[in-house]
Coordinates of C-alpha atoms in Angstrom, one line a residue:
X1 CA -11.1 32.9 1.0
X2 CA -8.3 30.5 0.3
X3 CA -8.7 27.5 -1.9
X4 CA -8.4 24.2 0.0
X5 CA -6.1 21.7 -1.6
X6 CA -5.1 18.3 -0.5
X7 CA -2.2 18.9 1.7
X8 CA 0.9 16.7 1.5
X9 CA 0.0 15.2 4.9
X10 CA -3.3 14.0 3.5
X11 CA -1.8 12.2 0.5
X12 CA -0.3 8.7 0.5
X13 CA 3.4 8.3 -0.5
X14 CA 2.3 7.0 -3.9
X15 CA 0.0 9.9 -4.5
X16 CA 2.7 12.3 -3.6
X17 CA 5.0 10.7 -6.2
X18 CA 2.1 10.7 -8.6
X19 CA 1.6 14.5 -8.1
X20 CA 5.3 15.3 -8.3
X21 CA 5.7 13.4 -11.5
X22 CA 2.6 15.1 -12.9
X23 CA 3.9 18.5 -12.3
X24 CA 7.1 17.8 -14.1
X25 CA 5.4 16.8 -17.3
X26 CA 3.5 19.1 -19.7
X27 CA -0.3 18.8 -20.1
X28 CA -1.6 15.3 -20.3
X29 CA 1.6 13.5 -21.3
X30 CA 2.0 12.9 -17.6
X31 CA -0.9 10.4 -17.7
X32 CA 0.9 7.9 -19.9
X33 CA 4.0 8.0 -17.7
X34 CA 2.7 8.1 -14.1
X35 CA 1.1 4.6 -14.0
X36 CA 4.4 3.0 -15.1
X37 CA 6.2 4.6 -12.1
X38 CA 3.4 4.1 -9.6
X39 CA 1.4 1.0 -10.6
X40 CA -0.1 0.6 -7.2
X41 CA -1.6 4.1 -7.3
X42 CA -4.8 3.4 -9.1
X43 CA -6.3 6.7 -7.9
X44 CA -3.8 8.8 -9.9
X45 CA -6.0 9.3 -12.9
X46 CA -9.1 10.3 -11.0
X47 CA -7.4 12.3 -8.3
X48 CA -5.3 14.7 -10.4
X49 CA -5.9 16.9 -13.4
X50 CA -3.8 19.5 -15.1
X51 CA -5.8 22.7 -14.7
X52 CA -5.3 26.0 -16.5
X53 CA -7.4 29.2 -16.6
X54 CA -8.0 31.6 -19.5
X55 CA -10.1 34.7 -19.5
X56 CA -12.1 35.6 -22.6
X57 CA -10.6 32.9 -24.9
X58 CA -9.8 34.1 -28.4
X59 CA -10.9 37.7 -27.8
X60 CA -9.2 40.5 -29.7
X61 CA -10.3 43.5 -27.5
X62 CA -9.2 46.0 -30.2
X63 CA -11.6 44.5 -32.7
X64 CA -14.3 43.5 -30.3
X65 CA -14.4 45.5 -27.1
X66 CA -16.3 43.9 -24.3
X67 CA -19.3 45.7 -22.8
X68 CA -18.8 46.6 -19.1
X69 CA -19.5 43.7 -16.7
X70 CA -19.2 41.0 -19.4
X71 CA -16.6 38.3 -18.9
X72 CA -16.0 34.6 -19.8
X73 CA -13.7 32.5 -17.7
X74 CA -12.5 29.2 -19.3
X75 CA -11.0 26.5 -17.1
X76 CA -9.5 23.5 -18.8
X77 CA -8.8 20.4 -16.7
X78 CA -6.9 17.7 -18.7
X79 CA -6.9 14.1 -17.7
X80 CA -5.5 10.9 -19.2
X81 CA -7.7 10.7 -22.3
X82 CA -10.3 13.4 -21.7
X83 CA -10.8 17.0 -20.8
X84 CA -13.2 18.9 -18.6
X85 CA -14.1 22.5 -19.7
X86 CA -15.7 24.8 -17.1
X87 CA -17.0 28.1 -18.4
X88 CA -18.2 30.9 -16.0
X89 CA -19.9 33.7 -17.7
X90 CA -21.5 37.0 -16.5
X91 CA -23.4 37.9 -19.7
X92 CA -27.0 37.9 -18.7
X93 CA -27.7 35.7 -15.7
X94 CA -24.5 34.2 -14.3
X95 CA -23.9 30.6 -15.4
X96 CA -21.4 27.8 -15.0
X97 CA -21.2 25.4 -18.0
X98 CA -19.5 22.0 -17.7
X99 CA -18.5 20.2 -20.9
X100 CA -16.8 16.8 -20.9
X101 CA -14.9 15.6 -24.0
X102 CA -13.1 12.5 -25.0
X103 CA -10.2 14.4 -26.4
X104 CA -7.1 15.9 -24.6
X105 CA -6.9 18.5 -27.3
X106 CA -10.4 19.8 -27.3
X107 CA -10.8 23.6 -27.1
X108 CA -13.3 26.4 -26.8
X109 CA -14.1 28.5 -29.8
X110 CA -16.0 31.8 -29.5
X111 CA -17.4 33.9 -32.3
X112 CA -17.2 37.1 -30.2
X113 CA -19.4 39.5 -32.3
X114 CA -22.1 36.9 -32.5
X115 CA -21.7 35.8 -28.8
X116 CA -22.2 39.4 -27.6
X117 CA -25.5 39.6 -29.4
X118 CA -26.8 37.0 -26.8
X119 CA -29.2 35.3 -29.2
X120 CA -26.9 33.5 -31.7
X121 CA -26.9 29.7 -31.3
X122 CA -23.5 28.1 -31.9
X123 CA -21.5 31.3 -31.2
X124 CA -19.7 29.3 -28.5
X125 CA -18.5 25.7 -29.3
X126 CA -16.2 23.1 -27.8
X127 CA -14.4 21.4 -30.7
X128 CA -14.2 18.9 -32.0
X129 CA -17.9 18.7 -31.4
X130 CA -17.8 15.0 -32.0
X131 CA -15.7 14.6 -28.9
X132 CA -18.3 16.1 -26.5
X133 CA -19.7 13.4 -24.2
X134 CA -21.7 15.4 -21.7
X135 CA -22.7 19.0 -21.1
X136 CA -24.7 20.7 -18.4
X137 CA -25.1 24.3 -17.2
X138 CA -26.2 25.7 -13.8
X139 CA -27.7 29.2 -14.0
X140 CA -28.5 31.6 -11.2
X141 CA -31.6 33.4 -12.4
X142 CA -33.4 35.3 -9.6
X143 CA -32.9 36.4 -6.0
X144 CA -36.2 36.3 -4.1
X145 CA -37.0 38.4 -1.0
X146 CA -40.1 38.0 1.1
X147 CA -41.6 39.5 4.2
X148 CA -41.8 36.7 6.7
X149 CA -44.3 38.4 9.0
X150 CA -45.4 35.1 10.8
X151 CA -41.8 33.7 10.9
X152 CA -42.6 30.6 9.0
X153 CA -39.6 30.6 6.7
X154 CA -41.8 28.8 4.2
X155 CA -42.2 30.9 1.0
X156 CA -44.0 28.1 -0.8
X157 CA -47.1 28.6 1.4
X158 CA -47.0 32.4 1.6
X159 CA -49.4 34.7 -0.3
X160 CA -48.0 36.6 -3.3
X161 CA -48.4 39.8 -1.4
X162 CA -45.6 38.7 0.9
X163 CA -43.0 38.8 -1.9
X164 CA -41.1 41.8 -3.1
X165 CA -40.2 42.3 -6.7
X166 CA -37.5 39.7 -7.4
X167 CA -34.0 40.7 -8.3
X168 CA -33.4 39.6 -11.9
X169 CA -29.8 38.5 -12.0
X170 CA -29.6 39.0 -15.7
X171 CA -30.0 42.8 -15.0
X172 CA -27.1 43.0 -12.5
X173 CA -23.9 44.9 -13.2
X174 CA -21.1 42.4 -12.8
X175 CA -17.5 43.2 -11.8
X176 CA -14.4 42.6 -13.9
X177 CA -13.2 39.0 -13.6
X178 CA -9.7 40.0 -14.6
X179 CA -9.3 41.8 -11.3
X180 CA -10.2 38.8 -9.1
X181 CA -8.7 36.0 -11.2
X182 CA -6.1 33.8 -9.4
X183 CA -4.5 31.4 -11.9
X184 CA -2.3 29.8 -9.3
X185 CA -5.2 29.1 -6.9
X186 CA -7.6 28.3 -9.7
X187 CA -10.2 30.8 -8.3
X188 CA -12.1 33.8 -9.5
X189 CA -14.6 36.1 -7.7
X190 CA -17.6 37.4 -9.6
X191 CA -19.6 40.1 -7.8
X192 CA -22.7 41.9 -9.1
X193 CA -25.1 44.7 -8.0
X194 CA -28.6 45.6 -8.8
X195 CA -29.4 49.2 -9.8
X196 CA -31.7 49.6 -6.8
X197 CA -31.0 51.4 -3.6
X198 CA -30.9 48.1 -1.7
X199 CA -27.6 47.2 -3.4
X200 CA -25.9 50.6 -2.9
X201 CA -23.6 49.1 -0.3
X202 CA -24.2 45.4 -1.0
X203 CA -23.4 42.8 -3.5
X204 CA -24.1 39.2 -4.6
X205 CA -20.9 37.3 -5.2
X206 CA -20.0 34.0 -6.7
X207 CA -16.6 32.6 -5.6
X208 CA -15.5 30.0 -8.2
X209 CA -12.9 27.4 -7.5
X210 CA -11.5 24.6 -9.7
X211 CA -9.6 21.7 -8.3
X212 CA -6.7 19.6 -9.5
X213 CA -6.7 17.2 -6.6
X214 CA -9.0 15.7 -3.9
X215 CA -9.5 17.7 -0.7
X216 CA -11.8 19.9 1.2
X217 CA -12.4 23.6 1.4
X218 CA -11.1 25.1 4.7
X219 CA -14.2 27.0 5.6
X220 CA -17.5 25.4 6.4
X221 CA -19.3 23.5 5.0
X222 CA -16.0 21.9 3.9
X223 CA -17.5 20.0 1.0
X224 CA -15.4 17.1 -0.2
X225 CA -14.2 17.7 -3.8
X226 CA -12.2 15.8 -6.4
X227 CA -10.4 16.6 -9.7
X228 CA -13.7 16.3 -11.6
X229 CA -15.5 19.0 -9.7
X230 CA -15.7 22.7 -9.2
X231 CA -17.2 24.9 -6.5
X232 CA -19.3 28.0 -6.3
X233 CA -19.7 29.9 -3.0
X234 CA -22.7 32.3 -3.1
X235 CA -22.5 35.3 -0.8
X236 CA -25.1 37.9 -0.2
X237 CA -23.4 40.7 1.6
X238 CA -24.5 44.1 2.8
X239 CA -27.8 44.2 0.9
X240 CA -30.4 46.5 2.6
X241 CA -33.5 44.4 3.2
X242 CA -36.9 45.8 2.2
X243 CA -38.5 44.8 5.6
X244 CA -37.4 44.1 9.1
X245 CA -38.5 40.4 8.7
X246 CA -37.0 39.8 5.2
X247 CA -35.7 36.4 4.2
X248 CA -34.2 35.3 0.9
X249 CA -34.2 32.4 -1.5
X250 CA -32.4 32.0 -4.8
X251 CA -33.7 30.5 -8.0
X252 CA -31.5 28.0 -9.9
X253 CA -32.0 26.5 -13.3
X254 CA -30.2 23.6 -14.9
X255 CA -29.9 23.0 -18.7
X256 CA -28.8 19.7 -20.1
X257 CA -27.8 18.6 -23.6
X258 CA -29.4 15.2 -23.3
X259 CA -30.1 14.5 -19.6
X260 CA -30.7 17.6 -17.4
X261 CA -30.4 17.5 -13.6
X262 CA -33.9 16.3 -12.9
X263 CA -34.0 14.9 -9.4
X264 CA -32.6 15.7 -5.9
X265 CA -31.3 12.8 -3.8
X266 CA -30.8 13.2 -0.1
X267 CA -28.1 11.2 1.7
X268 CA -27.8 10.6 5.4
X269 CA -24.6 10.3 7.5
X270 CA -23.7 9.9 11.2
X271 CA -20.5 12.0 10.8
X272 CA -20.7 15.7 11.2
X273 CA -17.0 16.4 11.9
X274 CA -16.5 18.6 8.8
X275 CA -19.9 20.3 9.0
X276 CA -21.0 20.5 12.6
X277 CA -24.7 19.5 13.3
X278 CA -25.3 18.7 9.6
X279 CA -25.9 15.0 8.8
X280 CA -27.3 15.3 5.3
X281 CA -26.1 16.1 1.8
X282 CA -28.3 16.9 -1.2
X283 CA -27.4 16.0 -4.8
X284 CA -29.2 17.4 -7.8
X285 CA -28.2 14.8 -10.4
X286 CA -28.4 14.1 -14.1
X287 CA -28.9 10.4 -14.9
X288 CA -30.8 8.4 -17.6
X289 CA -34.5 7.9 -16.9
X290 CA -35.4 4.4 -15.9
X291 CA -31.9 3.2 -16.0
X292 CA -29.3 1.8 -13.6
X293 CA -26.6 3.7 -15.3
X294 CA -24.4 5.9 -13.1
X295 CA -24.9 9.6 -12.5
X296 CA -23.6 11.7 -15.4
X297 CA -23.3 15.0 -13.5
X298 CA -24.4 16.8 -10.4
X299 CA -24.8 19.8 -8.2
X300 CA -24.1 18.9 -4.6
X301 CA -24.6 20.9 -1.4
X302 CA -25.2 20.5 2.3
X303 CA -28.5 22.0 3.6
X304 CA -26.8 24.8 5.5
X305 CA -26.0 28.4 5.0
X306 CA -24.0 30.8 7.2
X307 CA -24.8 34.3 8.5
X308 CA -21.2 35.5 8.8
X309 CA -18.1 35.3 6.5
X310 CA -16.1 33.5 9.3
X311 CA -18.9 31.6 11.0
X312 CA -19.1 29.9 14.4
X313 CA -21.5 27.2 15.2
X314 CA -24.3 29.7 16.1
X315 CA -24.1 31.3 12.7
X316 CA -25.3 28.3 10.8
X317 CA -28.9 28.3 9.5
X318 CA -30.6 25.4 7.7
X319 CA -31.7 25.7 4.1
X320 CA -34.0 23.6 2.0
X321 CA -34.8 23.2 -1.7
X322 CA -38.1 22.9 -3.6
X323 CA -38.7 20.0 -5.9
X324 CA -37.2 20.4 -9.4
X325 CA -39.8 21.3 -12.0
X326 CA -39.5 21.6 -15.8
X327 CA -39.0 25.1 -17.2
X328 CA -40.5 25.9 -20.6
X329 CA -37.7 28.1 -21.9
X330 CA -34.0 28.6 -21.6
X331 CA -32.8 30.8 -18.8
X332 CA -31.7 34.3 -19.7
X333 CA -28.0 33.5 -19.9
X334 CA -25.8 34.5 -22.9
X335 CA -23.6 31.5 -22.3
X336 CA -26.5 29.0 -22.3
X337 CA -28.0 30.5 -25.4
X338 CA -24.7 30.6 -27.3
X339 CA -23.8 27.0 -26.5
X340 CA -27.2 25.2 -26.3
X341 CA -29.6 27.4 -28.2
X342 CA -32.9 25.9 -29.6
X343 CA -35.0 23.7 -27.3
X344 CA -33.1 21.9 -24.5
X345 CA -34.5 20.4 -21.4
X346 CA -34.4 22.9 -18.5
X347 CA -35.4 22.3 -14.8
X348 CA -35.5 24.7 -11.9
X349 CA -35.7 24.8 -8.2
X350 CA -35.5 27.4 -5.3
X351 CA -33.1 27.3 -2.5
X352 CA -34.6 28.8 0.7
X353 CA -32.5 29.9 3.7
X354 CA -33.5 29.9 7.4
X355 CA -36.2 28.1 9.4
X356 CA -38.8 29.2 11.9
X357 CA -37.2 31.0 14.8
X358 CA -33.9 31.8 13.1
X359 CA -32.7 35.4 13.0
X360 CA -33.8 37.5 10.0
X361 CA -31.4 38.7 7.3
X362 CA -31.0 42.1 8.9
X363 CA -29.3 40.6 12.0
X364 CA -26.0 40.3 10.1
X365 CA -26.8 41.4 6.5
X366 CA -24.9 38.4 5.3
X367 CA -25.6 34.9 3.9
X368 CA -23.4 32.4 2.2
X369 CA -24.2 29.0 0.6
X370 CA -21.9 26.6 -1.2
X371 CA -22.5 24.2 -4.1
X372 CA -20.3 21.7 -5.8
X373 CA -20.7 21.2 -9.6
X374 CA -19.0 18.2 -11.2
X375 CA -18.9 15.2 -13.6
X376 CA -19.9 11.7 -12.7
X377 CA -21.0 10.5 -9.3
X378 CA -20.7 13.0 -6.5
X379 CA -18.0 12.6 -3.9
X380 CA -19.1 10.5 -0.9
X381 CA -18.0 11.3 2.6
X382 CA -16.4 8.4 4.4
X383 CA -16.2 8.2 8.2
X384 CA -13.5 10.5 9.5
X385 CA -10.7 9.2 11.7
X386 CA -12.3 10.8 14.7
X387 CA -15.6 9.1 14.2
X388 CA -13.8 5.8 13.5
X389 CA -12.0 6.1 16.8
X390 CA -15.2 6.9 18.7
X391 CA -16.9 3.9 17.0
X392 CA -14.0 1.6 17.9
X393 CA -14.0 2.8 21.5
X394 CA -17.7 2.9 21.9
X395 CA -18.4 -0.5 20.4
X396 CA -15.1 -2.2 21.1
X397 CA -15.0 -1.5 24.8
X398 CA -18.3 -3.3 25.7
X399 CA -17.3 -6.2 23.4
X400 CA -13.9 -6.5 25.1
X401 CA -15.6 -6.4 28.6
X402 CA -18.0 -9.2 27.5
X403 CA -15.2 -11.2 26.0
X404 CA -13.1 -10.9 29.1
X405 CA -16.1 -11.8 31.3
X406 CA -16.8 -14.9 29.3
X407 CA -13.1 -16.0 29.5
X408 CA -13.2 -15.5 33.3
X409 CA -16.3 -17.6 33.7
X410 CA -14.9 -20.4 31.5
X411 CA -11.6 -20.4 33.5
X412 CA -13.5 -20.6 36.8
X413 CA -15.7 -23.4 35.6
X414 CA -12.8 -25.5 34.4
X415 CA -10.6 -25.0 37.5
X416 CA -10.1 -28.3 39.6
X417 CA -12.5 -28.6 42.6
X418 CA -10.7 -28.2 46.0
X419 CA -11.6 -30.7 48.8
X420 CA -14.3 -29.4 51.1
X421 CA -14.2 -29.0 54.9
X422 CA -13.7 -32.3 56.8
X423 CA -14.9 -32.3 60.5
X424 CA -12.1 -33.1 62.9
X425 CA -14.1 -35.8 64.8
X426 CA -14.3 -37.8 61.6
X427 CA -10.6 -38.3 61.5
X428 CA -9.6 -41.8 62.7
X429 CA -7.5 -42.1 65.8
X430 CA -8.6 -38.8 67.2
X431 CA -9.4 -38.9 70.9
X432 CA -11.1 -36.0 72.6
X433 CA -9.8 -35.1 76.0
X434 CA -12.8 -33.0 76.9

């Protein structure tokens, strides 16, 4: 799958200049120069970041060889006066950690021998630690499978006997990130398998994408992203279901340094151009309690999954989430334990795929779902040009007809009255010869 970037045709002239100048300059030095050349482009600093990828930062593989299936991807996005660090790790349950710092020179430090022990707090740091403004992690902990005998697609109201033993993602064998890393496209593909027979020809994959510019992914659901966000596309492919009526849900947990993602907001729209038939977007957000302060971080998705890698309209299937609930302990992720450690606030929810009447998983043996993870307020979809044209035509045409009708009435009422019919016998001097 290709990474969607903002194409030149989608950028204004000032933004093109901004991007060109940025690429010419090293690291964040571009930030202090660009505004002088493009003072009208006030979007430059929030639309563009300098992104770089690094695998297993600071590792000496000769001194500390990695166990099979363990990898740590570090993505560094440098802005004007801050840095975003994304860390994707496959040690234990796969996790994506986001750290925001106030320094353009902040870096990741890993004590690899301690990190690989999976229970050493502080073995992974972002330094200087005093520059850290915000941190949050999204962890994929379990894959649930249940036998939907009555076709309800509602696992919350099913008896425990309907559920199969869950797949613990911490026990998966994960692939080598080095083989799928694309530094140019800022992407990496992490695929894992369970030791059971069900995964003999199947896999669970996480497609990670980092962005240096605003834009949309080419494939549905075409989430709007910006330079402060990253994306994970989850794909369940070729897994042998344990019943003919199997459906799946995935368990997610969020860990926060001060404010975890504790609530899910649902936004409505009348525009479905980028995601046909989907008029909602869900946002699992981190924000101060009882405060009007803006959102600190988020996980955003549209409530839809797809049953084929290259879907058509009929391959879309709705999905829904459970309410976030507090979790008593940290998720089984080596990355989370190394960075957070101790007691930190954790919340969790389940993402369930399909609704009543939809085909079961064995129809295509494929499911994909996409989530955006980022800093600050989530991107908001504006009306697309197509919808704006439809609104103008749909609302403007009746208004124009009413306006023209009113003008015609006014003109007719103000027109001078013509003299009425005058009988001929009323004319003086007329003599009838009949």
